[in-house]
Amino acid sequence: MSEELQNRIRVFRAEHRMSQGELAEAIGVSRKTISTIEVGRFVPSTVIALKLARYFKAPVEEIFSLRNEQRTE
Amino acid sequence: MANKKESIAQFYERLQTRVGVCVFLLAIAYAIGAAHYFVAPAAEWMPTAHKLLAILAALMVLPVTVRAALLRAKNRAACREPEGFVADVARKAALAGWMATFLFLVLLSALSKTVLAGTPTHTLVHMVLAVLLGSFSIAFFWLNRDVPEDDGFDEELHP
């Protein structure tokens, strides 16, 4: 479980009107993997993060971010 | 092969979960094998139970392992999926199993000159295997518990 990493997969899924199962099938992982990433229980590999970003056509940083991230801008 | 409704990732996850169940059955089988030395001849059913559990574990895991091998042979690229949650859980459970076995071996080395002196080697090996497999499977199912169900998509987030 990661306390630092947060994600917006649920928001992206809602925008694409997809269930966890549909997203899992689209990127070639199991539903349990998506479910546990969403709740912060499983930190995905870089490959899974990039697959999600590619699927949602969004930068990885828009999907995943670090809690208390310091913005320099 | 994975059935039509089941993706390759889902199939591999099912395979890993089934392996976890089989490892637990084998742990019980080895525990019975080790316990038989201490309680024999009072429990003549133990060797039979030991063999039956080992056969049951093999029967449970063999068909899916063969299906996984056939699937991999047919579609190697699709089977090269990124590592998912259950694979990660299996890796963590293996680490827990290794640590538990190490501690048990330290304990065993201390007890082998006193309480367990004269215990046959095969009984000691059964004890170690029972701890190794048991700690792996318990950690596997503990880390795998309480995964939320599919919640569809949230209309409130994107009405």
Short mmCIF file of C-alpha atoms in Angstrom, two decimals:
data_model
loop_
_atom_site.label_atom_id
_atom_site.label_comp_id
_atom_site.label_asym_id
_atom_site.label_seq_id
_atom_site.Cartn_x
_atom_site.Cartn_y
_atom_site.Cartn_z
CA MET A 1 0.00 0.00 0.00
CA SER A 2 1.28 3.43 -0.86
CA GLU A 3 0.39 6.48 1.18
CA GLU A 4 2.24 8.81 -1.16
CA LEU A 5 0.93 7.87 -4.58
CA GLN A 6 -2.52 9.02 -5.54
CA ASN A 7 -4.33 8.45 -8.81
CA ARG A 8 -7.30 9.67 -10.84
CA ILE A 9 -8.11 6.40 -12.58
CA ARG A 10 -11.65 6.43 -11.23
CA VAL A 11 -12.23 9.90 -12.72
CA PHE A 12 -10.78 8.85 -16.08
CA ARG A 13 -12.94 5.71 -16.03
CA ALA A 14 -16.01 7.79 -15.38
CA GLU A 15 -15.12 10.11 -18.27
CA HIS A 16 -14.77 7.09 -20.54
CA ARG A 17 -17.82 5.39 -18.96
CA MET A 18 -15.90 2.22 -18.28
CA SER A 19 -16.09 -0.36 -15.55
CA GLN A 20 -12.95 -1.68 -13.88
CA GLY A 21 -13.33 -4.93 -15.81
CA GLU A 22 -13.54 -3.13 -19.15
CA LEU A 23 -10.46 -1.03 -18.41
CA ALA A 24 -8.57 -4.10 -17.20
CA GLU A 25 -9.34 -5.94 -20.43
CA ALA A 26 -8.38 -2.91 -22.52
CA ILE A 27 -4.88 -2.70 -21.06
CA GLY A 28 -4.35 -6.44 -20.51
CA VAL A 29 -4.41 -6.75 -16.74
CA SER A 30 -6.85 -8.32 -14.30
CA ARG A 31 -9.78 -6.43 -12.74
CA LYS A 32 -8.26 -6.95 -9.30
CA THR A 33 -5.14 -5.08 -10.44
CA ILE A 34 -7.17 -2.03 -11.50
CA SER A 35 -9.27 -2.17 -8.34
CA THR A 36 -6.27 -2.31 -6.01
CA ILE A 37 -4.43 0.46 -7.89
CA GLU A 38 -7.50 2.71 -7.57
CA VAL A 39 -7.71 2.32 -3.81
CA GLY A 40 -3.93 2.75 -3.39
CA ARG A 41 -3.31 -0.79 -2.22
CA PHE A 42 -1.07 -1.75 -5.15
CA VAL A 43 1.59 0.47 -6.70
CA PRO A 44 1.59 -0.36 -10.41
CA SER A 45 4.70 -1.02 -12.45
CA THR A 46 5.90 1.61 -14.91
CA VAL A 47 4.58 -0.55 -17.75
CA ILE A 48 1.05 -0.58 -16.32
CA ALA A 49 1.18 3.17 -15.62
CA LEU A 50 2.28 3.87 -19.20
CA LYS A 51 -0.40 1.56 -20.60
CA LEU A 52 -3.04 3.45 -18.63
CA ALA A 53 -1.67 6.78 -19.85
CA ARG A 54 -1.63 5.56 -23.44
CA TYR A 55 -5.16 4.24 -23.18
CA PHE A 56 -6.56 7.46 -21.69
CA LYS A 57 -4.40 9.58 -24.04
CA ALA A 58 -3.12 11.56 -21.08
CA PRO A 59 0.31 12.15 -19.54
CA VAL A 60 1.17 9.76 -16.70
CA GLU A 61 1.44 12.75 -14.33
CA GLU A 62 -2.23 13.53 -14.94
CA ILE A 63 -3.22 10.05 -13.79
CA PHE A 64 -0.67 9.53 -11.02
CA SER A 65 0.79 12.10 -8.66
CA LEU A 66 2.61 12.23 -5.37
CA ARG A 67 0.75 13.48 -2.35
CA ASN A 68 2.13 16.82 -1.06
CA GLU A 69 3.91 17.28 -4.37
CA GLN A 70 5.69 20.63 -4.46
CA ARG A 71 4.81 22.60 -7.56
CA THR A 72 7.61 24.83 -8.82
CA GLU A 73 5.47 26.87 -11.19
CA MET B 1 -7.04 -21.80 -22.92
CA ALA B 2 -8.82 -19.03 -21.12
CA ASN B 3 -12.55 -19.23 -21.78
CA LYS B 4 -14.21 -16.66 -24.05
CA LYS B 5 -15.34 -14.30 -21.28
CA GLU B 6 -12.05 -14.54 -19.41
CA SER B 7 -9.06 -12.44 -20.47
CA ILE B 8 -5.54 -13.88 -20.38
CA ALA B 9 -4.75 -11.72 -17.34
CA GLN B 10 -7.83 -13.05 -15.53
CA PHE B 11 -6.85 -16.60 -16.43
CA TYR B 12 -3.32 -16.15 -15.06
CA GLU B 13 -4.75 -14.64 -11.90
CA ARG B 14 -7.03 -17.68 -11.48
CA LEU B 15 -4.02 -19.94 -12.05
CA GLN B 16 -1.99 -18.15 -9.37
CA THR B 17 -4.88 -18.32 -6.89
CA ARG B 18 -5.30 -22.03 -7.55
CA VAL B 19 -1.57 -22.57 -7.02
CA GLY B 20 -2.00 -20.81 -3.65
CA VAL B 21 -4.77 -23.27 -2.67
CA CYS B 22 -2.64 -26.24 -3.79
CA VAL B 23 0.35 -24.99 -1.81
CA PHE B 24 -1.89 -24.79 1.27
CA LEU B 25 -3.08 -28.39 0.70
CA LEU B 26 0.53 -29.54 0.36
CA ALA B 27 1.42 -27.71 3.59
CA ILE B 28 -1.31 -29.67 5.40
CA ALA B 29 -0.11 -32.89 3.75
CA TYR B 30 3.46 -32.32 4.99
CA ALA B 31 2.22 -31.29 8.44
CA ILE B 32 0.29 -34.58 8.65
CA GLY B 33 3.40 -36.43 7.44
CA ALA B 34 5.48 -34.82 10.21
CA ALA B 35 2.81 -35.29 12.88
CA HIS B 36 2.53 -39.01 12.05
CA TYR B 37 5.97 -39.68 13.60
CA PHE B 38 4.89 -38.19 16.93
CA VAL B 39 1.43 -39.79 17.21
CA ALA B 40 1.95 -43.13 15.40
CA PRO B 41 0.69 -45.80 15.66
CA ALA B 42 -2.41 -44.12 17.11
CA ALA B 43 -3.31 -42.46 13.80
CA GLU B 44 -3.02 -44.94 10.96
CA TRP B 45 -5.15 -42.72 8.74
CA MET B 46 -2.38 -40.12 8.52
CA PRO B 47 -0.22 -41.62 5.74
CA THR B 48 -3.36 -42.12 3.63
CA ALA B 49 -4.51 -38.53 4.27
CA HIS B 50 -1.00 -37.29 3.41
CA LYS B 51 -1.06 -39.09 0.04
CA LEU B 52 -4.66 -38.10 -0.75
CA LEU B 53 -3.98 -34.41 -0.11
CA ALA B 54 -0.87 -34.50 -2.29
CA ILE B 55 -2.84 -36.18 -5.11
CA LEU B 56 -5.70 -33.68 -4.72
CA ALA B 57 -3.25 -30.76 -4.95
CA ALA B 58 -1.68 -32.22 -8.10
CA LEU B 59 -5.12 -32.83 -9.68
CA MET B 60 -6.15 -29.25 -8.94
CA VAL B 61 -3.09 -27.56 -10.36
CA LEU B 62 -2.16 -29.81 -13.30
CA PRO B 63 -5.08 -29.04 -15.66
CA VAL B 64 -4.69 -25.25 -15.37
CA THR B 65 -0.91 -25.51 -15.67
CA VAL B 66 -1.28 -27.50 -18.89
CA ARG B 67 -3.82 -24.96 -20.17
CA ALA B 68 -1.43 -22.13 -19.29
CA ALA B 69 1.41 -23.86 -21.16
CA LEU B 70 -0.80 -24.37 -24.24
CA LEU B 71 -1.94 -20.76 -24.09
CA ARG B 72 1.65 -19.56 -23.86
CA ALA B 73 2.69 -21.76 -26.79
CA LYS B 74 -0.18 -20.40 -28.92
CA ASN B 75 0.09 -16.74 -28.03
CA ARG B 76 3.41 -15.96 -26.38
CA ALA B 77 3.15 -12.20 -26.92
CA ALA B 78 -0.22 -11.92 -25.19
CA CYS B 79 1.08 -13.84 -22.19
CA ARG B 80 3.84 -11.31 -21.64
CA GLU B 81 1.53 -9.14 -19.59
CA PRO B 82 2.75 -6.58 -17.06
CA GLU B 83 2.88 -7.83 -13.52
CA GLY B 84 -0.41 -7.44 -11.73
CA PHE B 85 -1.64 -7.38 -8.16
CA VAL B 86 -1.78 -11.15 -7.58
CA ALA B 87 1.76 -11.67 -8.96
CA ASP B 88 2.94 -8.98 -6.56
CA VAL B 89 1.10 -10.68 -3.69
CA ALA B 90 2.74 -14.02 -4.61
CA ARG B 91 6.18 -12.39 -4.52
CA LYS B 92 5.51 -10.84 -1.09
CA ALA B 93 4.13 -14.17 0.19
CA ALA B 94 7.27 -15.95 -1.04
CA LEU B 95 9.38 -13.49 0.95
CA ALA B 96 7.22 -14.10 4.05
CA GLY B 97 7.59 -17.86 3.51
CA TRP B 98 11.36 -17.55 3.23
CA MET B 99 11.59 -15.52 6.46
CA ALA B 100 9.33 -17.92 8.38
CA THR B 101 11.36 -20.90 7.14
CA PHE B 102 14.63 -19.26 8.14
CA LEU B 103 13.35 -18.58 11.67
CA PHE B 104 11.98 -22.12 11.90
CA LEU B 105 15.34 -23.58 10.80
CA VAL B 106 17.12 -21.53 13.50
CA LEU B 107 14.63 -22.87 16.07
CA LEU B 108 15.03 -26.40 14.71
CA SER B 109 18.81 -26.27 14.94
CA ALA B 110 18.46 -25.36 18.62
CA LEU B 111 15.88 -28.06 19.32
CA SER B 112 17.59 -30.80 17.30
CA LYS B 113 20.06 -31.48 20.13
CA THR B 114 17.42 -31.58 22.84
CA VAL B 115 13.71 -32.13 22.31
CA LEU B 116 13.97 -33.33 18.72
CA ALA B 117 17.11 -35.44 19.14
CA GLY B 118 16.64 -38.74 17.34
CA THR B 119 13.83 -37.47 15.13
CA PRO B 120 14.18 -39.01 11.64
CA THR B 121 15.44 -36.70 8.91
CA HIS B 122 12.35 -37.17 6.75
CA THR B 123 10.14 -35.97 9.62
CA LEU B 124 12.28 -32.85 10.06
CA VAL B 125 12.14 -32.22 6.30
CA HIS B 126 8.34 -32.59 6.40
CA MET B 127 8.21 -30.04 9.23
CA VAL B 128 10.32 -27.54 7.31
CA LEU B 129 8.26 -28.01 4.14
CA ALA B 130 5.01 -27.61 6.10
CA VAL B 131 6.25 -24.30 7.57
CA LEU B 132 7.55 -23.06 4.21
CA LEU B 133 4.41 -23.89 2.23
CA GLY B 134 2.03 -23.01 5.06
CA SER B 135 3.53 -19.58 5.68
CA PHE B 136 3.57 -18.86 1.93
CA SER B 137 -0.08 -19.79 1.43
CA ILE B 138 -1.34 -18.03 4.57
CA ALA B 139 0.54 -14.84 3.61
CA PHE B 140 -0.77 -15.18 0.03
CA PHE B 141 -4.42 -15.36 1.09
CA TRP B 142 -3.99 -12.71 3.81
CA LEU B 143 -2.51 -10.19 1.37
CA ASN B 144 -5.12 -11.14 -1.24
CA ARG B 145 -8.13 -10.52 1.02
CA ASP B 146 -10.85 -7.83 0.79
CA VAL B 147 -10.39 -6.66 -2.79
CA PRO B 148 -13.31 -4.36 -3.65
CA GLU B 149 -15.83 -5.57 -6.24
CA ASP B 150 -16.15 -3.93 -9.66
CA ASP B 151 -17.99 -0.66 -9.05
CA GLY B 152 -18.77 0.13 -12.69
CA PHE B 153 -18.21 3.82 -13.40
CA ASP B 154 -19.26 6.63 -11.15
CA GLU B 155 -21.99 8.80 -12.68
CA GLU B 156 -21.32 11.50 -10.06
CA LEU B 157 -17.77 11.92 -11.27
CA HIS B 158 -18.86 12.34 -14.89
CA PRO B 159 -22.64 12.77 -15.21
#
